[in-house]
């Protein structure tokens, strides 16, 4: 069951920095370090007329503290970020938060939105868990995603039934209920996957991408009056890969987080896609 699975992820194992790096590259081919990601974003957007000082960074990343390093790395380039995300990285702020963010774009400036789920790879190479700051042993990562996958598996296998939408609207678990409901259409692919913990972030990315597209198109229309004539909106989607904490309170130093880019597109102020930056940015 779900609880037993999470407990298994937390059991101690023999550690190896090499194991974490190797598994991250094996399970998520194309992943690059955070520093590499920031460099590629910088040069790609500058080539499209972006001014670092007039660029607003918006993120939709999970509220788990292990995801803050990526925001900090990006903020070194674009200053502080506007946060649209919640559990598992879903853009819970919706069109309202996107419209508010767009209204904050500097005069004659543009914005870049970075979104996606996250997954841990611990020092043994296990996917779906990671050692956090001050913790000797690993824990589920992303915990919200793992819990949602457990729920989805129970529904798919007939262990529980959902009679109506009210079952997914618990006000004390609003975000988690939402994560589970949006993951339900991906139940079969998760149950049939060779490694559910590897497939899970890809399924979450697909679920989030459809939301982001609707939010961007609807949000731009609502915020159009606040945007300069040449304003652009770049949207980068992918999967964050967290490796063990490298803070002084742990013994697992020298790790780097990764990001697997899966899409990178550019919109104009009217919500029209004007360029696909993905291949030129990450594969040329």
PDB file of C-alpha atoms in Angstrom:
ATOM      1  CA  UNK A   1       0.000   0.000   0.000  1.00  0.00           C
ATOM      2  CA  UNK A   2       0.950   3.678  -0.215  1.00  0.00           C
ATOM      3  CA  UNK A   3       2.285   3.967   3.336  1.00  0.00           C
ATOM      4  CA  UNK A   4       4.406   0.820   3.022  1.00  0.00           C
ATOM      5  CA  UNK A   5       5.815   2.086  -0.278  1.00  0.00           C
ATOM      6  CA  UNK A   6       6.859   5.422   1.202  1.00  0.00           C
ATOM      7  CA  UNK A   7       8.396   3.608   4.184  1.00  0.00           C
ATOM      8  CA  UNK A   8      10.483   1.465   1.807  1.00  0.00           C
ATOM      9  CA  UNK A   9      11.782   4.613   0.129  1.00  0.00           C
ATOM     10  CA  UNK A  10      13.028   5.839   3.508  1.00  0.00           C
ATOM     11  CA  UNK A  11      15.098   2.785   4.440  1.00  0.00           C
ATOM     12  CA  UNK A  12      18.872   3.352   4.755  1.00  0.00           C
ATOM     13  CA  UNK A  13      21.149   2.163   1.927  1.00  0.00           C
ATOM     14  CA  UNK A  14      24.824   2.277   1.118  1.00  0.00           C
ATOM     15  CA  UNK A  15      25.614   5.715  -0.302  1.00  0.00           C
ATOM     16  CA  UNK A  16      27.561   6.759  -3.390  1.00  0.00           C
ATOM     17  CA  UNK A  17      27.696  10.150  -5.110  1.00  0.00           C
ATOM     18  CA  UNK A  18      28.418   8.390  -8.398  1.00  0.00           C
ATOM     19  CA  UNK A  19      25.248   6.311  -8.067  1.00  0.00           C
ATOM     20  CA  UNK A  20      23.074   9.415  -7.804  1.00  0.00           C
ATOM     21  CA  UNK A  21      24.657  11.140 -10.800  1.00  0.00           C
ATOM     22  CA  UNK A  22      24.622   8.014 -12.957  1.00  0.00           C
ATOM     23  CA  UNK A  23      20.983   7.186 -12.217  1.00  0.00           C
ATOM     24  CA  UNK A  24      19.838  10.743 -12.867  1.00  0.00           C
ATOM     25  CA  UNK A  25      21.418  10.611 -16.328  1.00  0.00           C
ATOM     26  CA  UNK A  26      20.180   7.077 -17.028  1.00  0.00           C
ATOM     27  CA  UNK A  27      16.579   7.549 -15.938  1.00  0.00           C
ATOM     28  CA  UNK A  28      16.243  11.074 -17.330  1.00  0.00           C
ATOM     29  CA  UNK A  29      18.424  11.323 -20.451  1.00  0.00           C
ATOM     30  CA  UNK A  30      18.977  14.908 -21.520  1.00  0.00           C
ATOM     31  CA  UNK A  31      19.055  16.236 -17.955  1.00  0.00           C
ATOM     32  CA  UNK A  32      21.514  19.062 -17.306  1.00  0.00           C
ATOM     33  CA  UNK A  33      22.747  20.732 -14.122  1.00  0.00           C
ATOM     34  CA  UNK A  34      21.019  23.827 -12.778  1.00  0.00           C
ATOM     35  CA  UNK A  35      24.004  25.989 -13.701  1.00  0.00           C
ATOM     36  CA  UNK A  36      23.978  24.660 -17.270  1.00  0.00           C
ATOM     37  CA  UNK A  37      20.246  25.331 -17.477  1.00  0.00           C
ATOM     38  CA  UNK A  38      20.573  28.937 -16.342  1.00  0.00           C
ATOM     39  CA  UNK A  39      23.328  29.569 -18.874  1.00  0.00           C
ATOM     40  CA  UNK A  40      21.310  28.146 -21.746  1.00  0.00           C
ATOM     41  CA  UNK A  41      18.193  30.116 -20.796  1.00  0.00           C
ATOM     42  CA  UNK A  42      20.227  33.319 -20.551  1.00  0.00           C
ATOM     43  CA  UNK A  43      21.752  33.062 -24.006  1.00  0.00           C
ATOM     44  CA  UNK A  44      18.560  31.837 -25.664  1.00  0.00           C
ATOM     45  CA  UNK A  45      16.466  34.713 -24.328  1.00  0.00           C
ATOM     46  CA  UNK A  46      19.104  37.376 -24.944  1.00  0.00           C
ATOM     47  CA  UNK A  47      19.154  36.271 -28.582  1.00  0.00           C
ATOM     48  CA  UNK A  48      15.404  36.991 -28.696  1.00  0.00           C
ATOM     49  CA  UNK A  49      15.810  40.526 -27.362  1.00  0.00           C
ATOM     50  CA  UNK A  50      15.381  39.885 -23.638  1.00  0.00           C
ATOM     51  CA  UNK A  51      17.020  42.339 -21.249  1.00  0.00           C
ATOM     52  CA  UNK A  52      18.010  40.630 -17.966  1.00  0.00           C
ATOM     53  CA  UNK A  53      17.158  43.776 -15.998  1.00  0.00           C
ATOM     54  CA  UNK A  54      13.684  43.980 -17.532  1.00  0.00           C
ATOM     55  CA  UNK A  55      12.808  40.280 -17.289  1.00  0.00           C
ATOM     56  CA  UNK A  56      10.404  38.954 -14.678  1.00  0.00           C
ATOM     57  CA  UNK A  57      10.892  35.344 -13.573  1.00  0.00           C
ATOM     58  CA  UNK A  58       7.787  33.306 -12.730  1.00  0.00           C
ATOM     59  CA  UNK A  59       7.933  29.740 -11.449  1.00  0.00           C
ATOM     60  CA  UNK A  60       5.440  26.940 -10.931  1.00  0.00           C
ATOM     61  CA  UNK A  61       7.445  24.464  -8.860  1.00  0.00           C
ATOM     62  CA  UNK A  62       6.556  22.282  -5.887  1.00  0.00           C
ATOM     63  CA  UNK A  63       6.578  23.951  -2.466  1.00  0.00           C
ATOM     64  CA  UNK A  64       9.055  21.303  -1.195  1.00  0.00           C
ATOM     65  CA  UNK A  65      12.167  23.114   0.068  1.00  0.00           C
ATOM     66  CA  UNK A  66      14.442  20.983  -2.124  1.00  0.00           C
ATOM     67  CA  UNK A  67      13.205  22.974  -5.122  1.00  0.00           C
ATOM     68  CA  UNK A  68      14.318  26.384  -3.919  1.00  0.00           C
ATOM     69  CA  UNK A  69      17.926  26.051  -5.213  1.00  0.00           C
ATOM     70  CA  UNK A  70      16.697  26.229  -8.830  1.00  0.00           C
ATOM     71  CA  UNK A  71      14.701  29.375  -8.071  1.00  0.00           C
ATOM     72  CA  UNK A  72      17.726  30.877  -6.333  1.00  0.00           C
ATOM     73  CA  UNK A  73      19.967  30.064  -9.299  1.00  0.00           C
ATOM     74  CA  UNK A  74      17.508  31.666 -11.722  1.00  0.00           C
ATOM     75  CA  UNK A  75      16.995  34.656  -9.417  1.00  0.00           C
ATOM     76  CA  UNK A  76      20.709  35.464  -9.579  1.00  0.00           C
ATOM     77  CA  UNK A  77      20.030  36.322 -13.203  1.00  0.00           C
ATOM     78  CA  UNK A  78      16.493  37.723 -13.055  1.00  0.00           C
ATOM     79  CA  UNK A  79      16.095  38.873  -9.428  1.00  0.00           C
ATOM     80  CA  UNK A  80      13.299  37.429  -7.245  1.00  0.00           C
ATOM     81  CA  UNK A  81      10.633  35.175  -8.733  1.00  0.00           C
ATOM     82  CA  UNK A  82       6.836  35.323  -8.843  1.00  0.00           C
ATOM     83  CA  UNK A  83       5.537  32.007  -7.453  1.00  0.00           C
ATOM     84  CA  UNK A  84       2.571  30.358  -9.198  1.00  0.00           C
ATOM     85  CA  UNK A  85       3.084  26.801  -7.972  1.00  0.00           C
ATOM     86  CA  UNK A  86       1.987  24.477  -5.191  1.00  0.00           C
ATOM     87  CA  UNK A  87       2.148  20.762  -4.401  1.00  0.00           C
ATOM     88  CA  UNK A  88       3.896  18.672  -7.074  1.00  0.00           C
ATOM     89  CA  UNK A  89       4.520  21.856  -9.096  1.00  0.00           C
ATOM     90  CA  UNK A  90       0.959  22.356 -10.320  1.00  0.00           C
ATOM     91  CA  UNK A  91       0.129  25.994 -11.167  1.00  0.00           C
ATOM     92  CA  UNK A  92      -2.500  26.463  -8.472  1.00  0.00           C
ATOM     93  CA  UNK A  93      -2.415  30.237  -8.926  1.00  0.00           C
ATOM     94  CA  UNK A  94      -4.188  29.751 -12.254  1.00  0.00           C
ATOM     95  CA  UNK A  95      -5.074  32.563 -14.626  1.00  0.00           C
ATOM     96  CA  UNK A  96      -5.461  35.011 -11.752  1.00  0.00           C
ATOM     97  CA  UNK A  97      -1.849  34.629 -10.644  1.00  0.00           C
ATOM     98  CA  UNK A  98      -0.611  34.736 -14.227  1.00  0.00           C
ATOM     99  CA  UNK A  99      -2.515  37.960 -14.829  1.00  0.00           C
ATOM    100  CA  UNK A 100      -1.084  39.458 -11.642  1.00  0.00           C
ATOM    101  CA  UNK A 101       2.421  38.369 -12.628  1.00  0.00           C
ATOM    102  CA  UNK A 102       2.054  39.875 -16.100  1.00  0.00           C
ATOM    103  CA  UNK A 103       1.052  43.169 -14.520  1.00  0.00           C
ATOM    104  CA  UNK A 104       4.383  43.152 -12.657  1.00  0.00           C
ATOM    105  CA  UNK A 105       6.556  42.822 -15.776  1.00  0.00           C
ATOM    106  CA  UNK A 106       8.914  45.826 -15.959  1.00  0.00           C
ATOM    107  CA  UNK A 107       8.109  48.541 -18.476  1.00  0.00           C
ATOM    108  CA  UNK A 108       9.222  47.485 -21.955  1.00  0.00           C
ATOM    109  CA  UNK A 109      10.145  44.095 -20.497  1.00  0.00           C
ATOM    110  CA  UNK A 110       9.185  40.433 -20.832  1.00  0.00           C
ATOM    111  CA  UNK A 111       8.871  37.366 -18.638  1.00  0.00           C
ATOM    112  CA  UNK A 112      10.024  33.760 -18.465  1.00  0.00           C
ATOM    113  CA  UNK A 113       7.917  31.063 -16.820  1.00  0.00           C
ATOM    114  CA  UNK A 114       9.602  27.885 -15.555  1.00  0.00           C
ATOM    115  CA  UNK A 115       7.378  24.992 -14.508  1.00  0.00           C
ATOM    116  CA  UNK A 116       7.428  21.280 -13.855  1.00  0.00           C
ATOM    117  CA  UNK A 117       7.259  18.470 -11.290  1.00  0.00           C
ATOM    118  CA  UNK A 118      10.255  17.147  -9.400  1.00  0.00           C
ATOM    119  CA  UNK A 119      11.702  13.771  -8.465  1.00  0.00           C
ATOM    120  CA  UNK A 120      14.470  12.731  -6.112  1.00  0.00           C
ATOM    121  CA  UNK A 121      17.428  10.461  -6.822  1.00  0.00           C
ATOM    122  CA  UNK A 122      19.223   9.497  -3.630  1.00  0.00           C
ATOM    123  CA  UNK A 123      22.847   8.603  -3.016  1.00  0.00           C
ATOM    124  CA  UNK A 124      22.177   4.923  -3.782  1.00  0.00           C
ATOM    125  CA  UNK A 125      20.603   5.723  -7.166  1.00  0.00           C
ATOM    126  CA  UNK A 126      17.037   5.050  -5.989  1.00  0.00           C
ATOM    127  CA  UNK A 127      14.456   7.175  -7.817  1.00  0.00           C
ATOM    128  CA  UNK A 128      11.602   8.721  -5.846  1.00  0.00           C
ATOM    129  CA  UNK A 129      13.572   9.484  -2.689  1.00  0.00           C
ATOM    130  CA  UNK A 130      16.339  11.853  -1.603  1.00  0.00           C
ATOM    131  CA  UNK A 131      18.363  12.744   1.493  1.00  0.00           C
ATOM    132  CA  UNK A 132      17.345  16.199   2.698  1.00  0.00           C
ATOM    133  CA  UNK A 133      19.277  18.737   4.747  1.00  0.00           C
ATOM    134  CA  UNK A 134      20.119  17.351   8.169  1.00  0.00           C
ATOM    135  CA  UNK A 135      18.570  13.956   7.397  1.00  0.00           C
ATOM    136  CA  UNK A 136      20.733  10.832   7.362  1.00  0.00           C
ATOM    137  CA  UNK A 137      18.248   8.747   5.392  1.00  0.00           C
ATOM    138  CA  UNK A 138      16.132   9.531   2.373  1.00  0.00           C
ATOM    139  CA  UNK A 139      12.431  10.310   2.191  1.00  0.00           C
ATOM    140  CA  UNK A 140       9.825  10.316  -0.572  1.00  0.00           C
ATOM    141  CA  UNK A 141      10.442  12.957  -3.233  1.00  0.00           C
ATOM    142  CA  UNK A 142       8.061  14.200  -4.468  1.00  0.00           C
ATOM    143  CA  UNK A 143       5.960  13.155  -1.460  1.00  0.00           C
ATOM    144  CA  UNK A 144       2.791  14.671  -2.911  1.00  0.00           C
ATOM    145  CA  UNK A 145       3.351  12.879  -6.209  1.00  0.00           C
ATOM    146  CA  UNK A 146       4.032   9.532  -4.526  1.00  0.00           C
ATOM    147  CA  UNK A 147       0.860   9.873  -2.449  1.00  0.00           C
ATOM    148  CA  UNK A 148      -1.154  10.800  -5.556  1.00  0.00           C
ATOM    149  CA  UNK A 149       0.275   7.817  -7.446  1.00  0.00           C
ATOM    150  CA  UNK A 150      -0.794   5.558  -4.582  1.00  0.00           C
ATOM    151  CA  UNK A 151      -4.317   6.995  -4.731  1.00  0.00           C
ATOM    152  CA  UNK A 152      -4.475   6.650  -8.519  1.00  0.00           C
ATOM    153  CA  UNK A 153      -3.276   3.039  -8.318  1.00  0.00           C
ATOM    154  CA  UNK A 154      -5.978   2.183  -5.792  1.00  0.00           C
ATOM    155  CA  UNK A 155      -8.659   3.686  -8.030  1.00  0.00           C
ATOM    156  CA  UNK A 156      -7.297   1.933 -11.125  1.00  0.00           C
ATOM    157  CA  UNK A 157      -7.167  -1.449  -9.383  1.00  0.00           C
ATOM    158  CA  UNK A 158     -10.645  -1.056  -7.924  1.00  0.00           C
ATOM    159  CA  UNK A 159      -9.524  -0.888  -4.313  1.00  0.00           C
ATOM    160  CA  UNK A 160     -11.397   2.386  -3.848  1.00  0.00           C
ATOM    161  CA  UNK A 161     -14.119   4.073  -5.859  1.00  0.00           C
ATOM    162  CA  UNK A 162     -14.830   7.730  -6.544  1.00  0.00           C
ATOM    163  CA  UNK A 163     -18.589   8.215  -6.573  1.00  0.00           C
ATOM    164  CA  UNK A 164     -18.635  11.967  -7.126  1.00  0.00           C
ATOM    165  CA  UNK A 165     -16.447  15.027  -7.355  1.00  0.00           C
ATOM    166  CA  UNK A 166     -17.007  15.816  -3.678  1.00  0.00           C
ATOM    167  CA  UNK A 167     -14.556  13.035  -2.812  1.00  0.00           C
ATOM    168  CA  UNK A 168     -11.820  15.077  -4.517  1.00  0.00           C
ATOM    169  CA  UNK A 169     -12.685  18.398  -2.863  1.00  0.00           C
ATOM    170  CA  UNK A 170     -11.619  17.964   0.757  1.00  0.00           C
ATOM    171  CA  UNK A 171     -10.921  21.564   1.883  1.00  0.00           C
ATOM    172  CA  UNK A 172      -8.183  20.313   4.225  1.00  0.00           C
ATOM    173  CA  UNK A 173      -6.447  18.606   1.309  1.00  0.00           C
ATOM    174  CA  UNK A 174      -7.441  20.904  -1.542  1.00  0.00           C
ATOM    175  CA  UNK A 175      -4.143  20.850  -3.414  1.00  0.00           C
ATOM    176  CA  UNK A 176      -3.446  17.153  -2.843  1.00  0.00           C
ATOM    177  CA  UNK A 177      -6.964  16.243  -3.987  1.00  0.00           C
ATOM    178  CA  UNK A 178      -6.359  18.296  -7.109  1.00  0.00           C
ATOM    179  CA  UNK A 179      -3.036  16.532  -7.804  1.00  0.00           C
ATOM    180  CA  UNK A 180      -4.703  13.138  -7.478  1.00  0.00           C
ATOM    181  CA  UNK A 181      -7.626  14.039  -9.728  1.00  0.00           C
ATOM    182  CA  UNK A 182      -5.381  15.380 -12.507  1.00  0.00           C
ATOM    183  CA  UNK A 183      -3.167  12.297 -12.312  1.00  0.00           C
ATOM    184  CA  UNK A 184      -6.114   9.889 -12.685  1.00  0.00           C
ATOM    185  CA  UNK A 185      -6.116   9.992 -16.528  1.00  0.00           C
ATOM    186  CA  UNK A 186      -2.539   8.670 -16.400  1.00  0.00           C
ATOM    187  CA  UNK A 187      -3.342   5.683 -14.164  1.00  0.00           C
ATOM    188  CA  UNK A 188      -2.787   2.986 -16.780  1.00  0.00           C
ATOM    189  CA  UNK A 189       0.609   4.247 -17.925  1.00  0.00           C
ATOM    190  CA  UNK A 190       1.762   4.410 -14.306  1.00  0.00           C
ATOM    191  CA  UNK A 191       0.527   0.932 -13.426  1.00  0.00           C
ATOM    192  CA  UNK A 192       2.108  -0.559 -16.559  1.00  0.00           C
ATOM    193  CA  UNK A 193       5.414   1.311 -16.293  1.00  0.00           C
ATOM    194  CA  UNK A 194       8.646  -0.617 -15.779  1.00  0.00           C
ATOM    195  CA  UNK A 195       9.537   1.870 -13.049  1.00  0.00           C
ATOM    196  CA  UNK A 196       6.600   3.852 -11.701  1.00  0.00           C
ATOM    197  CA  UNK A 197       8.847   6.370  -9.933  1.00  0.00           C
ATOM    198  CA  UNK A 198      10.580   7.214 -13.226  1.00  0.00           C
ATOM    199  CA  UNK A 199       7.315   7.421 -15.171  1.00  0.00           C
ATOM    200  CA  UNK A 200       5.540   9.483 -12.499  1.00  0.00           C
ATOM    201  CA  UNK A 201       7.237  12.861 -13.149  1.00  0.00           C
ATOM    202  CA  UNK A 202       6.675  12.466 -16.899  1.00  0.00           C
ATOM    203  CA  UNK A 203       2.957  11.889 -16.267  1.00  0.00           C
ATOM    204  CA  UNK A 204       2.824  14.895 -13.965  1.00  0.00           C
ATOM    205  CA  UNK A 205       4.602  17.018 -16.566  1.00  0.00           C
ATOM    206  CA  UNK A 206       1.988  16.074 -19.183  1.00  0.00           C
ATOM    207  CA  UNK A 207      -0.838  16.933 -16.774  1.00  0.00           C
ATOM    208  CA  UNK A 208       0.741  20.280 -15.906  1.00  0.00           C
ATOM    209  CA  UNK A 209       1.541  21.241 -19.491  1.00  0.00           C
ATOM    210  CA  UNK A 210      -2.087  21.265 -20.580  1.00  0.00           C
ATOM    211  CA  UNK A 211      -2.913  23.522 -17.627  1.00  0.00           C
ATOM    212  CA  UNK A 212      -0.023  25.884 -18.304  1.00  0.00           C
ATOM    213  CA  UNK A 213      -1.058  26.317 -21.938  1.00  0.00           C
ATOM    214  CA  UNK A 214      -4.604  27.252 -20.903  1.00  0.00           C
ATOM    215  CA  UNK A 215      -3.370  29.573 -18.169  1.00  0.00           C
ATOM    216  CA  UNK A 216      -0.940  31.362 -20.484  1.00  0.00           C
ATOM    217  CA  UNK A 217      -3.472  31.857 -23.279  1.00  0.00           C
ATOM    218  CA  UNK A 218      -6.213  32.988 -20.892  1.00  0.00           C
ATOM    219  CA  UNK A 219      -3.902  34.990 -18.655  1.00  0.00           C
ATOM    220  CA  UNK A 220      -2.290  36.911 -21.481  1.00  0.00           C
ATOM    221  CA  UNK A 221      -5.666  37.995 -22.789  1.00  0.00           C
ATOM    222  CA  UNK A 222      -6.645  39.297 -19.345  1.00  0.00           C
ATOM    223  CA  UNK A 223      -3.323  41.098 -18.828  1.00  0.00           C
ATOM    224  CA  UNK A 224      -2.839  42.403 -22.353  1.00  0.00           C
ATOM    225  CA  UNK A 225      -3.290  46.050 -21.379  1.00  0.00           C
ATOM    226  CA  UNK A 226      -0.399  45.777 -18.922  1.00  0.00           C
ATOM    227  CA  UNK A 227       2.089  44.482 -21.483  1.00  0.00           C
ATOM    228  CA  UNK A 228       4.307  46.567 -23.736  1.00  0.00           C
ATOM    229  CA  UNK A 229       3.872  46.230 -27.483  1.00  0.00           C
ATOM    230  CA  UNK A 230       6.993  44.064 -27.823  1.00  0.00           C
ATOM    231  CA  UNK A 231       6.533  42.025 -24.649  1.00  0.00           C
ATOM    232  CA  UNK A 232       7.285  38.318 -24.876  1.00  0.00           C
ATOM    233  CA  UNK A 233       6.442  35.368 -22.651  1.00  0.00           C
ATOM    234  CA  UNK A 234       8.894  32.457 -22.676  1.00  0.00           C
ATOM    235  CA  UNK A 235       7.638  29.206 -21.122  1.00  0.00           C
ATOM    236  CA  UNK A 236      10.101  26.476 -20.130  1.00  0.00           C
ATOM    237  CA  UNK A 237       8.760  23.131 -18.955  1.00  0.00           C
ATOM    238  CA  UNK A 238      10.569  20.083 -17.656  1.00  0.00           C
ATOM    239  CA  UNK A 239      11.385  17.878 -14.698  1.00  0.00           C
ATOM    240  CA  UNK A 240      13.482  18.883 -11.700  1.00  0.00           C
ATOM    241  CA  UNK A 241      15.768  16.131 -10.431  1.00  0.00           C
ATOM    242  CA  UNK A 242      16.819  16.596  -6.812  1.00  0.00           C
ATOM    243  CA  UNK A 243      19.956  14.915  -5.498  1.00  0.00           C
ATOM    244  CA  UNK A 244      21.144  14.784  -1.869  1.00  0.00           C
ATOM    245  CA  UNK A 245      21.579  18.046  -0.008  1.00  0.00           C
ATOM    246  CA  UNK A 246      25.080  19.506  -0.177  1.00  0.00           C
ATOM    247  CA  UNK A 247      24.759  21.710   2.894  1.00  0.00           C
ATOM    248  CA  UNK A 248      27.413  21.553   5.656  1.00  0.00           C
ATOM    249  CA  UNK A 249      25.028  19.701   8.000  1.00  0.00           C
ATOM    250  CA  UNK A 250      25.058  16.595   5.823  1.00  0.00           C
ATOM    251  CA  UNK A 251      27.767  14.168   4.827  1.00  0.00           C
ATOM    252  CA  UNK A 252      26.599  14.049   1.191  1.00  0.00           C
ATOM    253  CA  UNK A 253      28.550  16.970  -0.257  1.00  0.00           C
ATOM    254  CA  UNK A 254      29.296  17.710  -3.903  1.00  0.00           C
ATOM    255  CA  UNK A 255      25.925  16.946  -5.468  1.00  0.00           C
ATOM    256  CA  UNK A 256      24.122  19.030  -8.048  1.00  0.00           C
ATOM    257  CA  UNK A 257      20.450  19.182  -8.920  1.00  0.00           C
ATOM    258  CA  UNK A 258      19.436  18.591 -12.517  1.00  0.00           C
ATOM    259  CA  UNK A 259      16.675  19.767 -14.815  1.00  0.00           C
ATOM    260  CA  UNK A 260      15.349  17.812 -17.782  1.00  0.00           C
ATOM    261  CA  UNK A 261      14.015  20.337 -20.341  1.00  0.00           C
ATOM    262  CA  UNK A 262      10.997  19.036 -22.239  1.00  0.00           C
ATOM    263  CA  UNK A 263       9.636  22.199 -23.890  1.00  0.00           C
ATOM    264  CA  UNK A 264      10.650  25.829 -24.386  1.00  0.00           C
ATOM    265  CA  UNK A 265       8.347  28.105 -26.382  1.00  0.00           C
ATOM    266  CA  UNK A 266       7.952  31.843 -26.910  1.00  0.00           C
ATOM    267  CA  UNK A 267       4.647  33.747 -27.050  1.00  0.00           C
ATOM    268  CA  UNK A 268       3.865  37.318 -28.039  1.00  0.00           C
ATOM    269  CA  UNK A 269       1.685  39.715 -26.026  1.00  0.00           C
ATOM    270  CA  UNK A 270      -1.450  38.360 -27.745  1.00  0.00           C
ATOM    271  CA  UNK A 271      -0.788  34.755 -26.727  1.00  0.00           C
ATOM    272  CA  UNK A 272       0.399  33.567 -30.129  1.00  0.00           C
ATOM    273  CA  UNK A 273       3.318  31.142 -30.182  1.00  0.00           C
ATOM    274  CA  UNK A 274       5.997  32.861 -32.220  1.00  0.00           C
ATOM    275  CA  UNK A 275       8.969  30.536 -31.729  1.00  0.00           C
ATOM    276  CA  UNK A 276       9.967  27.123 -30.448  1.00  0.00           C
ATOM    277  CA  UNK A 277      13.297  27.515 -28.656  1.00  0.00           C
ATOM    278  CA  UNK A 278      13.696  23.943 -27.461  1.00  0.00           C
ATOM    279  CA  UNK A 279      16.031  22.337 -30.007  1.00  0.00           C
ATOM    280  CA  UNK A 280      18.241  25.370 -30.581  1.00  0.00           C
ATOM    281  CA  UNK A 281      18.649  25.935 -26.844  1.00  0.00           C
ATOM    282  CA  UNK A 282      19.284  22.405 -25.621  1.00  0.00           C
ATOM    283  CA  UNK A 283      20.446  20.332 -28.590  1.00  0.00           C
ATOM    284  CA  UNK A 284      22.514  22.640 -30.807  1.00  0.00           C
TER     285      UNK A 284
END
